[in-house]
Structure formats: structure tokens, C-alpha cells
PDB file of C-alpha atoms in Angstrom:
ATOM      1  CA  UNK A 750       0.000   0.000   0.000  1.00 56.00           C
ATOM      2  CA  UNK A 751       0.973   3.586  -0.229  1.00 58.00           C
ATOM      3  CA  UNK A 752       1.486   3.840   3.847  1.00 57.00           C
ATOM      4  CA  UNK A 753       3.550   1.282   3.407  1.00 58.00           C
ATOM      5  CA  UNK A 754       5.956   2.471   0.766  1.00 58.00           C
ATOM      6  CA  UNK A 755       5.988   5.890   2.767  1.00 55.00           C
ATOM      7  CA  UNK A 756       7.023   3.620   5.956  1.00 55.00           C
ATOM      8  CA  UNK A 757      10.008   2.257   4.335  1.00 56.00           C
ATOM      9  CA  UNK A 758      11.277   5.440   2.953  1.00 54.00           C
ATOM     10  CA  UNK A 759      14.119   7.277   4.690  1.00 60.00           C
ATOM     11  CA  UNK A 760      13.539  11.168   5.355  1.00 57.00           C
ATOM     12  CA  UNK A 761      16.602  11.245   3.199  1.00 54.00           C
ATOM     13  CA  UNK A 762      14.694   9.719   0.227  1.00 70.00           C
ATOM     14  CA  UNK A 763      10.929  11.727   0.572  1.00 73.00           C
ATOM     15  CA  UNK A 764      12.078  14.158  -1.790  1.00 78.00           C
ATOM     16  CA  UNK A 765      13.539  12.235  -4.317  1.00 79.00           C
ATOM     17  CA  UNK A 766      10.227  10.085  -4.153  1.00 84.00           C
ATOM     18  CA  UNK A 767       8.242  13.383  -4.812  1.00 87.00           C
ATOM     19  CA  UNK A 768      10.563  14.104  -7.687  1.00 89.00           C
ATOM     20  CA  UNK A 769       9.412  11.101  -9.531  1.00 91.00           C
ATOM     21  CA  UNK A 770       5.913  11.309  -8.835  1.00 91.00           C
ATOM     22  CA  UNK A 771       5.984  14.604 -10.165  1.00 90.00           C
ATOM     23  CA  UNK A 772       8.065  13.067 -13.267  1.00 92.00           C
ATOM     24  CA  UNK A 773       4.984  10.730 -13.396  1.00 91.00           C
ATOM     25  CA  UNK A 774       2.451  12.700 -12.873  1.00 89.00           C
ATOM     26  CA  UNK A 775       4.103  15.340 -16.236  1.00 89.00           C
ATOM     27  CA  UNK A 776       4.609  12.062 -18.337  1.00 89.00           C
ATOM     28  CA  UNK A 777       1.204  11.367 -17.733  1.00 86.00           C
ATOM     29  CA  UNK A 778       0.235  15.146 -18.900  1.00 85.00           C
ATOM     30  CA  UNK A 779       2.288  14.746 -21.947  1.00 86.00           C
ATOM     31  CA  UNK A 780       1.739  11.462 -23.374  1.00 86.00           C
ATOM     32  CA  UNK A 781      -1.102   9.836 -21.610  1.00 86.00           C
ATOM     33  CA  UNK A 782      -1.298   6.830 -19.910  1.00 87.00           C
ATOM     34  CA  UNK A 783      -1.050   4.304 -23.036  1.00 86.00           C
ATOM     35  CA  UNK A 784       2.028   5.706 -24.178  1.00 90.00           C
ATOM     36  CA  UNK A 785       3.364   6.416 -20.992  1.00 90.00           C
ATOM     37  CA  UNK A 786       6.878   4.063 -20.370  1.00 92.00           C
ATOM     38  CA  UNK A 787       8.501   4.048 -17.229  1.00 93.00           C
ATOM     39  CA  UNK A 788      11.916   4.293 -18.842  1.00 93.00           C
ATOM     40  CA  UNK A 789      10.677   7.677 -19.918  1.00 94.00           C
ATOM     41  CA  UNK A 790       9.664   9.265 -16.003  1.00 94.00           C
ATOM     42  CA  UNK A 791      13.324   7.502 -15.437  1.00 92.00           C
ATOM     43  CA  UNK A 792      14.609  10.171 -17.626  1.00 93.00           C
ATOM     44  CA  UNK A 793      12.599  12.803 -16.674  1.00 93.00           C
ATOM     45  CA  UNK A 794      13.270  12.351 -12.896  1.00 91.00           C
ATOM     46  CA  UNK A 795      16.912  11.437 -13.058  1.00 89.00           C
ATOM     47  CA  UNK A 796      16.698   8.461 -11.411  1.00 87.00           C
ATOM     48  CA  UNK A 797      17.618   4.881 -11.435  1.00 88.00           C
ATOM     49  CA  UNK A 798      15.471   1.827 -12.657  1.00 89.00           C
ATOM     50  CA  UNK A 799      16.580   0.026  -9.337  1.00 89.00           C
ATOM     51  CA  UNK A 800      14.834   3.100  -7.521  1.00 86.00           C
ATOM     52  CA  UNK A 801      11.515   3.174  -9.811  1.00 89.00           C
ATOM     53  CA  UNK A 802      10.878  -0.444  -9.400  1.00 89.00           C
ATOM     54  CA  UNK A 803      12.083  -0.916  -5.612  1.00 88.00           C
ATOM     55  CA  UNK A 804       8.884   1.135  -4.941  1.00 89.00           C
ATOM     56  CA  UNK A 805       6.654   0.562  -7.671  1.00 91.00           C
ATOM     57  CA  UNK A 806       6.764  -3.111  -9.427  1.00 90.00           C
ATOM     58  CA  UNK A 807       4.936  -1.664 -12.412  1.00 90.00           C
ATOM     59  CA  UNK A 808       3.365   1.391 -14.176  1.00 90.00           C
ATOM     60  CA  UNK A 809      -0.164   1.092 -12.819  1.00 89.00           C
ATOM     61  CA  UNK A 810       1.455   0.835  -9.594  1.00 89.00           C
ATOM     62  CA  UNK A 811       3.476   4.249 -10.253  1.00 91.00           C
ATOM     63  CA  UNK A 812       0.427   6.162 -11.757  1.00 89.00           C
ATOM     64  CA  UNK A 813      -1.640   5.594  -8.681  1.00 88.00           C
ATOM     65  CA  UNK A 814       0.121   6.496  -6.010  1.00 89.00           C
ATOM     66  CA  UNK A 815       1.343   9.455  -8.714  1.00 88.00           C
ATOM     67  CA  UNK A 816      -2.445  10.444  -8.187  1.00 85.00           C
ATOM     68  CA  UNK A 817      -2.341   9.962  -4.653  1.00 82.00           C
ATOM     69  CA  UNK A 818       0.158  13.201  -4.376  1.00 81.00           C
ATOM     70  CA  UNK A 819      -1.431  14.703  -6.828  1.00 79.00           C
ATOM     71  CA  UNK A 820      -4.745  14.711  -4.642  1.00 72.00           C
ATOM     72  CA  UNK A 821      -2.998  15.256  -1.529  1.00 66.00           C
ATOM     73  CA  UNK A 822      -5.097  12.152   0.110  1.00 57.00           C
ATOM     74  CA  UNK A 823      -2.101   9.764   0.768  1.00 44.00           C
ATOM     75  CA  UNK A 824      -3.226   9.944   4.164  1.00 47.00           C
ATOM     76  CA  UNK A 825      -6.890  10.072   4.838  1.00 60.00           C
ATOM     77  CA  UNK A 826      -7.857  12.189   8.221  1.00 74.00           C
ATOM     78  CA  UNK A 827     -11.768  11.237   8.626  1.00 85.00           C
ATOM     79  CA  UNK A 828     -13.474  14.373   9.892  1.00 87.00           C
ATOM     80  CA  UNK A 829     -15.048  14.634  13.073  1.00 90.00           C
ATOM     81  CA  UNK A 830     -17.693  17.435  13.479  1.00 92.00           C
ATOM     82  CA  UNK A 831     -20.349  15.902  15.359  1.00 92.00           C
ATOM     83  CA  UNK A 832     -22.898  16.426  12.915  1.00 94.00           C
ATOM     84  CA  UNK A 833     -23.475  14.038   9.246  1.00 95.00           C
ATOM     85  CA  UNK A 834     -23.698  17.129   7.416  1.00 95.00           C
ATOM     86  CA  UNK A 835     -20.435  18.848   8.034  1.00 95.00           C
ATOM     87  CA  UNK A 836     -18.615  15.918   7.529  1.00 95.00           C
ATOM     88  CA  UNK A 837     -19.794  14.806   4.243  1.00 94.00           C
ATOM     89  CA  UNK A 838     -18.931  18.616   3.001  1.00 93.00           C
ATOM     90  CA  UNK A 839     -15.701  18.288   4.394  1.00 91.00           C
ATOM     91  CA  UNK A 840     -14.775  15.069   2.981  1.00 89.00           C
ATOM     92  CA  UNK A 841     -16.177  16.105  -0.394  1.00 87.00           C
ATOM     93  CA  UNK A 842     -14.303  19.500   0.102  1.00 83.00           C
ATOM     94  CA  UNK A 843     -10.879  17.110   0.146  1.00 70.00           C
ATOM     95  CA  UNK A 844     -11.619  15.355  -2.889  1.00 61.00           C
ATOM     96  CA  UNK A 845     -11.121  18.425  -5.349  1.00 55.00           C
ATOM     97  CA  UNK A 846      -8.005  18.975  -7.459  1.00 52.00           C
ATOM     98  CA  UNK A 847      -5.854  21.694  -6.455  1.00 49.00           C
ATOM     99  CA  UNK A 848      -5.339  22.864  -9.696  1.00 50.00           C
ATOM    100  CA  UNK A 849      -8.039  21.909 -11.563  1.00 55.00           C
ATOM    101  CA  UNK A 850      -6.789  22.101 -15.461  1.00 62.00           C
ATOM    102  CA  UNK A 851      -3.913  20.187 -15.002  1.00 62.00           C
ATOM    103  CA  UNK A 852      -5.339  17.578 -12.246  1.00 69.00           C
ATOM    104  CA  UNK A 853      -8.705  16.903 -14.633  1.00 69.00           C
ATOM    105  CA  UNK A 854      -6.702  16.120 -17.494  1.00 72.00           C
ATOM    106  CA  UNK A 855      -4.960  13.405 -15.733  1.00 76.00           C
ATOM    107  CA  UNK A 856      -8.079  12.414 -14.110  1.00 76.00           C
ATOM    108  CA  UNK A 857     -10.032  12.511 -17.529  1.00 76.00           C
ATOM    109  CA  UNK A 858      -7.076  10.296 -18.854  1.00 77.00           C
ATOM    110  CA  UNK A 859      -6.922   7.784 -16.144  1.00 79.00           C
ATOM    111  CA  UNK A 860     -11.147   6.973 -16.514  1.00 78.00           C
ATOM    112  CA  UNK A 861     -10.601   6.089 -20.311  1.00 77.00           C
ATOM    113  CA  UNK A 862      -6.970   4.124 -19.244  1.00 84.00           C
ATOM    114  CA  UNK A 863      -8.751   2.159 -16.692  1.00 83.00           C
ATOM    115  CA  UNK A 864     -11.515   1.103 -19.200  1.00 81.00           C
ATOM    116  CA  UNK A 865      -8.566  -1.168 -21.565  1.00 82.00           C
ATOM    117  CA  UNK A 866      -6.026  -2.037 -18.490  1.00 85.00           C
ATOM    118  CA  UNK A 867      -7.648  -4.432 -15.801  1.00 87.00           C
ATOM    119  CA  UNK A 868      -4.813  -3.903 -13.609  1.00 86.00           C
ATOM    120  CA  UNK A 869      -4.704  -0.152 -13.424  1.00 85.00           C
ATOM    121  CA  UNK A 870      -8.457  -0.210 -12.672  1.00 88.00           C
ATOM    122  CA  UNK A 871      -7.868  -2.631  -9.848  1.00 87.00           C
ATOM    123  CA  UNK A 872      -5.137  -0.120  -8.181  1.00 84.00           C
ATOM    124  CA  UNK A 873      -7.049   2.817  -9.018  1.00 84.00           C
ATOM    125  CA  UNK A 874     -10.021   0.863  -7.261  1.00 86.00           C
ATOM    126  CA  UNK A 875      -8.565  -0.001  -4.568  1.00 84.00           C
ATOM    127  CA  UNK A 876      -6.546   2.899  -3.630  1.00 79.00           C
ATOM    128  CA  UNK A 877      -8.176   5.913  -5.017  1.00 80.00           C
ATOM    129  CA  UNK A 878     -11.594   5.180  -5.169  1.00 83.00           C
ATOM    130  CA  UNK A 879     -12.070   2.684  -2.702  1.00 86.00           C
ATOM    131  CA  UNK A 880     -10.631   5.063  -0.140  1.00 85.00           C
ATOM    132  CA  UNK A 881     -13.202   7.808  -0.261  1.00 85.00           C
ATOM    133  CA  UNK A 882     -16.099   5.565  -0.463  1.00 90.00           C
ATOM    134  CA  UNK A 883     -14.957   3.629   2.761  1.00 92.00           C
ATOM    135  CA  UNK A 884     -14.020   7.166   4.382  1.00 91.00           C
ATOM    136  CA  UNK A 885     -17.875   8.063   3.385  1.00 93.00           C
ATOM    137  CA  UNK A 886     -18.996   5.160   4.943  1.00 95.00           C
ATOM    138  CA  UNK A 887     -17.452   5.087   8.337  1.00 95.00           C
ATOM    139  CA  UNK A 888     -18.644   9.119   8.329  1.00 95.00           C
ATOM    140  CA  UNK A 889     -22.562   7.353   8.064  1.00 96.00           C
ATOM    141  CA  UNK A 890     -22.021   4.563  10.138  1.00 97.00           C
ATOM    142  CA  UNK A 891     -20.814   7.511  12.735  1.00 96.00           C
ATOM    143  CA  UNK A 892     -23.996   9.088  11.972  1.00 96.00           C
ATOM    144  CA  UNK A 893     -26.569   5.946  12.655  1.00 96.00           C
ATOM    145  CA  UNK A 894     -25.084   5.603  16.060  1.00 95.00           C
ATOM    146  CA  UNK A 895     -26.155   8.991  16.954  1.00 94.00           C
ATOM    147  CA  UNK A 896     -29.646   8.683  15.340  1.00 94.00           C
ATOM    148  CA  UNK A 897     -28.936  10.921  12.544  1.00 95.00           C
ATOM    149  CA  UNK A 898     -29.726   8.406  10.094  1.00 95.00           C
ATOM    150  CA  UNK A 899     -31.687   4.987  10.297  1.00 95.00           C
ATOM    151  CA  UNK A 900     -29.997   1.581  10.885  1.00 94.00           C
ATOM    152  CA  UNK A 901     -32.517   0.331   8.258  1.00 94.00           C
ATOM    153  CA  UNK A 902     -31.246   2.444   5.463  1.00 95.00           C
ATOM    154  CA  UNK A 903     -28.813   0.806   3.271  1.00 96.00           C
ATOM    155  CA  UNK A 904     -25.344   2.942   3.389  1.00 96.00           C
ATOM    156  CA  UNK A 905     -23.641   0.494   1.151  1.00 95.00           C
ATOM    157  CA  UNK A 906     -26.152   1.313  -1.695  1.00 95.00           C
ATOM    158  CA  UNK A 907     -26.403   5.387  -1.328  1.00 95.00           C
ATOM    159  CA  UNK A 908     -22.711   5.765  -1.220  1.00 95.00           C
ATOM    160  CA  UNK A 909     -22.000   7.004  -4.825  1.00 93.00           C
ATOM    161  CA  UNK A 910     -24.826   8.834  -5.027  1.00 92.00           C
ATOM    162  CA  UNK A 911     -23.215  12.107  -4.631  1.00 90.00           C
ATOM    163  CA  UNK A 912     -19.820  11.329  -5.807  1.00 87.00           C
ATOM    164  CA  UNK A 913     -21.559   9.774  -9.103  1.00 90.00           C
ATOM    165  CA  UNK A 914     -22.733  13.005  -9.978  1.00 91.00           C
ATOM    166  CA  UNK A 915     -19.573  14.726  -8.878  1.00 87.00           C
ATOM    167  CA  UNK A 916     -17.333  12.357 -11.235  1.00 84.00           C
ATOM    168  CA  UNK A 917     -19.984  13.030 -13.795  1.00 87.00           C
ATOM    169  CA  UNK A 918     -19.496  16.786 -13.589  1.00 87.00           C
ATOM    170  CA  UNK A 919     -16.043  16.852 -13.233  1.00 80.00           C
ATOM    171  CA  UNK A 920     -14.976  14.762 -15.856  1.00 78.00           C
ATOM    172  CA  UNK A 921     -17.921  15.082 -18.584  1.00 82.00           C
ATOM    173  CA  UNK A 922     -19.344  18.750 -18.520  1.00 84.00           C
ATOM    174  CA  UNK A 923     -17.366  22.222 -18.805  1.00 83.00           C
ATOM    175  CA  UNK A 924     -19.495  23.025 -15.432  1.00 87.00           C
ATOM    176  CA  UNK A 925     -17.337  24.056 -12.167  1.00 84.00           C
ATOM    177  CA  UNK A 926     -17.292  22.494  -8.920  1.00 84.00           C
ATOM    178  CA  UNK A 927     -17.327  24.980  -6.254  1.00 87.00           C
ATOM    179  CA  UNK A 928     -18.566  25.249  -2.675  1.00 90.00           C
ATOM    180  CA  UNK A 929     -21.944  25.900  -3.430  1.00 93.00           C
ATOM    181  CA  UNK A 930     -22.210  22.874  -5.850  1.00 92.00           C
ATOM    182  CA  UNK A 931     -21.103  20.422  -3.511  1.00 93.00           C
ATOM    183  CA  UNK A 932     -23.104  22.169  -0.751  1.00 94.00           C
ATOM    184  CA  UNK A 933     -25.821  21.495  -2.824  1.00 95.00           C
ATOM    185  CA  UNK A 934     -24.928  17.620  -3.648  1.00 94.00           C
ATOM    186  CA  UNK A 935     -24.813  17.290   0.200  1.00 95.00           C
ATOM    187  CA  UNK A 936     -28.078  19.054   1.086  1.00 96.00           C
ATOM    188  CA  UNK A 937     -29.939  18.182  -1.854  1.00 95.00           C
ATOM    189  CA  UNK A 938     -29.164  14.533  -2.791  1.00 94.00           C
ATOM    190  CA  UNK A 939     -27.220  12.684  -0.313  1.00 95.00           C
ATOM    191  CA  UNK A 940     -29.001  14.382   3.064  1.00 95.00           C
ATOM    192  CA  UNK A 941     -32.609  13.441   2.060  1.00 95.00           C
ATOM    193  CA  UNK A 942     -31.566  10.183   0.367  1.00 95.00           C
ATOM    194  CA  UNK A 943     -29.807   9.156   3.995  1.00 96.00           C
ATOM    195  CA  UNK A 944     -32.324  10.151   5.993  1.00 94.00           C
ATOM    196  CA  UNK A 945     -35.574   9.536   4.317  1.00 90.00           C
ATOM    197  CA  UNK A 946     -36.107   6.679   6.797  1.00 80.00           C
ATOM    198  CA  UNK A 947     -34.925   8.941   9.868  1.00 73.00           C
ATOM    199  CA  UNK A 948     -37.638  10.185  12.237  1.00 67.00           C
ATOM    200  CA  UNK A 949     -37.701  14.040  11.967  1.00 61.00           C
ATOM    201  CA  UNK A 950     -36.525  14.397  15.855  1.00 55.00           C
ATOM    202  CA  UNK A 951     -33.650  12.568  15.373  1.00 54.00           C
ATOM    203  CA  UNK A 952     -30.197  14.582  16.016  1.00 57.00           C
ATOM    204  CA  UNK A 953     -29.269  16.254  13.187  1.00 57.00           C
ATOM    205  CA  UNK A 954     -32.500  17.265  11.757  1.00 50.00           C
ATOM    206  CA  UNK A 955     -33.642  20.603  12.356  1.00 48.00           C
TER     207      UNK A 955
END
């Protein structure tokens, strides 16, 4: 896993390990995923082979955690608010690119990639994806134990329903995502989804 590779890394070494993630991350920009080698973010980064591959057996390997630091969600720090609401936002807040022209492109290139390369979809599953859906979840199992949503409603299922339509406007319409879109997304579709089996006194509701 990414914690791992982070764990085995001398301080001495974090910044070279940036370097070529950064390398990746510009191949990625330039050529796409298809055409990107790994001989070629060896160049770019001015490392060694032995490096690349001590840390990252293959490309799909590299890419992913590439978009790892390029989201900035290496580590994931579940908020804690109290209330279902605020924490949803503030997850959803942490998924958006930092610089969005550059980040979507890579993002927009990795969705297509993932459709022809089984294994790049797995990683990109399991350690993109996968991430924020389990960080969602744990935020609404937080919220059934204090009543603000039902034990009968089924979690698992509403899960993507917000991100769905986030991915959807990210990736496929020339529409922003700002603060009050995903305010919206919260308030609008996941909220009322969540809690349509919640009695209307339950914490949470106003």
C-alpha cells in the first residue's frame, strides 16, 4: 500500500520520491497513460530503474500512487464534526483537485486508461476510489449511532450517489465544482436520500 511504501522510505529519500511522482504525474500530462513508459519518467526524474521499481513493481502501480500526491489524500484524516452534514462537506471539500486544469486532465485520462487495463483499474479501485467511499462510509455509520440516520437504510447502496454526480461533472461537462455545488450535492441529494427513513426528531435534523 501507499502507507507502506511511505514507511520504508528514509527522510533522506521523501524528496527524491516526490521528484518522480511529479516526473509521473508530467509524463502522464504529456503522453497519456497508453504511451506512458517508465523508462521515460526515469529520464525525466533522473533516477535509477533500481529506484523506480524498488517502490513501484509496475506502471499502474506508479500512476496511482502518482495520483495519490497529486490529490494530496495519501493519508486520509476522517473528519469529526459531530454532525453528518459537516462531515460529508468536508470530505467532499478534500476530494477536489488543487489545480483543476492540469489535475482533470490526468483524471479525464486515467477513466478512459482504466476502461482497456484491468490492472490499473484494480489499483485505481482499490486505492483511489475505494478510499473515499470507505471514508464516506465510516462518516454514516458515525452518523446511525447517533440517530442521525436509520440503521434500516442501506449505506452500502447510497454511497455514490453524490460522488456519481460529482465524477460526472467533473470529468464530462465544462461546469465548475465549487462550494456551493457540492453544498448542494450534500443538502440536496445525499441528506434526504440518507435520511428519508430517519424520524424528523432525530439529532441532526432541524
Amino acid at each position: 500500500t501507499p502507507q507502506a511504501v511511505a514507511a520504508r522510505l528514509r527522510r533522506s529519500d521523501l524528496a527524491r520520491h516526490t521528484e518522480i511522482l511529479g516526473a509521473t504525474l508530467a509524463e502522464l500530462q504529456e503522453a497519456g497513460y497508453d504511451r506512458m513508459t517508465m523508462d521515460a519518467v526515469v529520464r525525466r526524474a533522473g533516477a535509477s530503474k533500481a529506484t523506480l521499481y524498488r517502490h513501484w513493481p509496475n506502471k499502474a502501480e506508479l500512476v496511482v500512487a502518482a495520483i495519490r500526491h497529486m490529490r494530496g489524500d495519501a493519508t486520509e484524516v476522517l473528519p469529526d464534526t459531530g454532525r453528518l452534514r459537516d462531515d460529508l462537506l468536508a470530505l467532499l471539500t478534500g476530494t477536489q483537485p488543487r489545480s483543476a486544469d492540469d489535475q482533470l486532465c490526468v483524471m479525464r485520462g486515467m477513466v478512459s486508461a482504466c476502461g482497456s487495463d484491468p490492472e490499473l483499474a484494480s489499483a485505481f479501485f482499490e486505492q483511489v476510489v475505494n478510499t473515499k467511499r470507505l471514508a464516506a462510509l465510516e462518516l454514516m455509520r458515525r452518523a446511525q449511532t447517533r440517530g442521525e440516520v436509520s440503521v434500516a437504510t442501506d449505506i452500502q447502496f447510497l454511497v455514490d450517489a453524490a460522488p456519481a454526480m460529482l465524477i460526472f461533472r467533473h470529468l464530462l461537462t465544462p461546469y465548475p465544482v465549487d462550494e456551493q455545488y457540492l453544498a448542494r450535492l450534500v443538502d440536496e441529494v445525499w441528506l434526504p436520500l440518507l435520511t428519508a427513513n430517519t424520524p424528523a426528531t432525530a439529532p441532526g435534523h432541524p
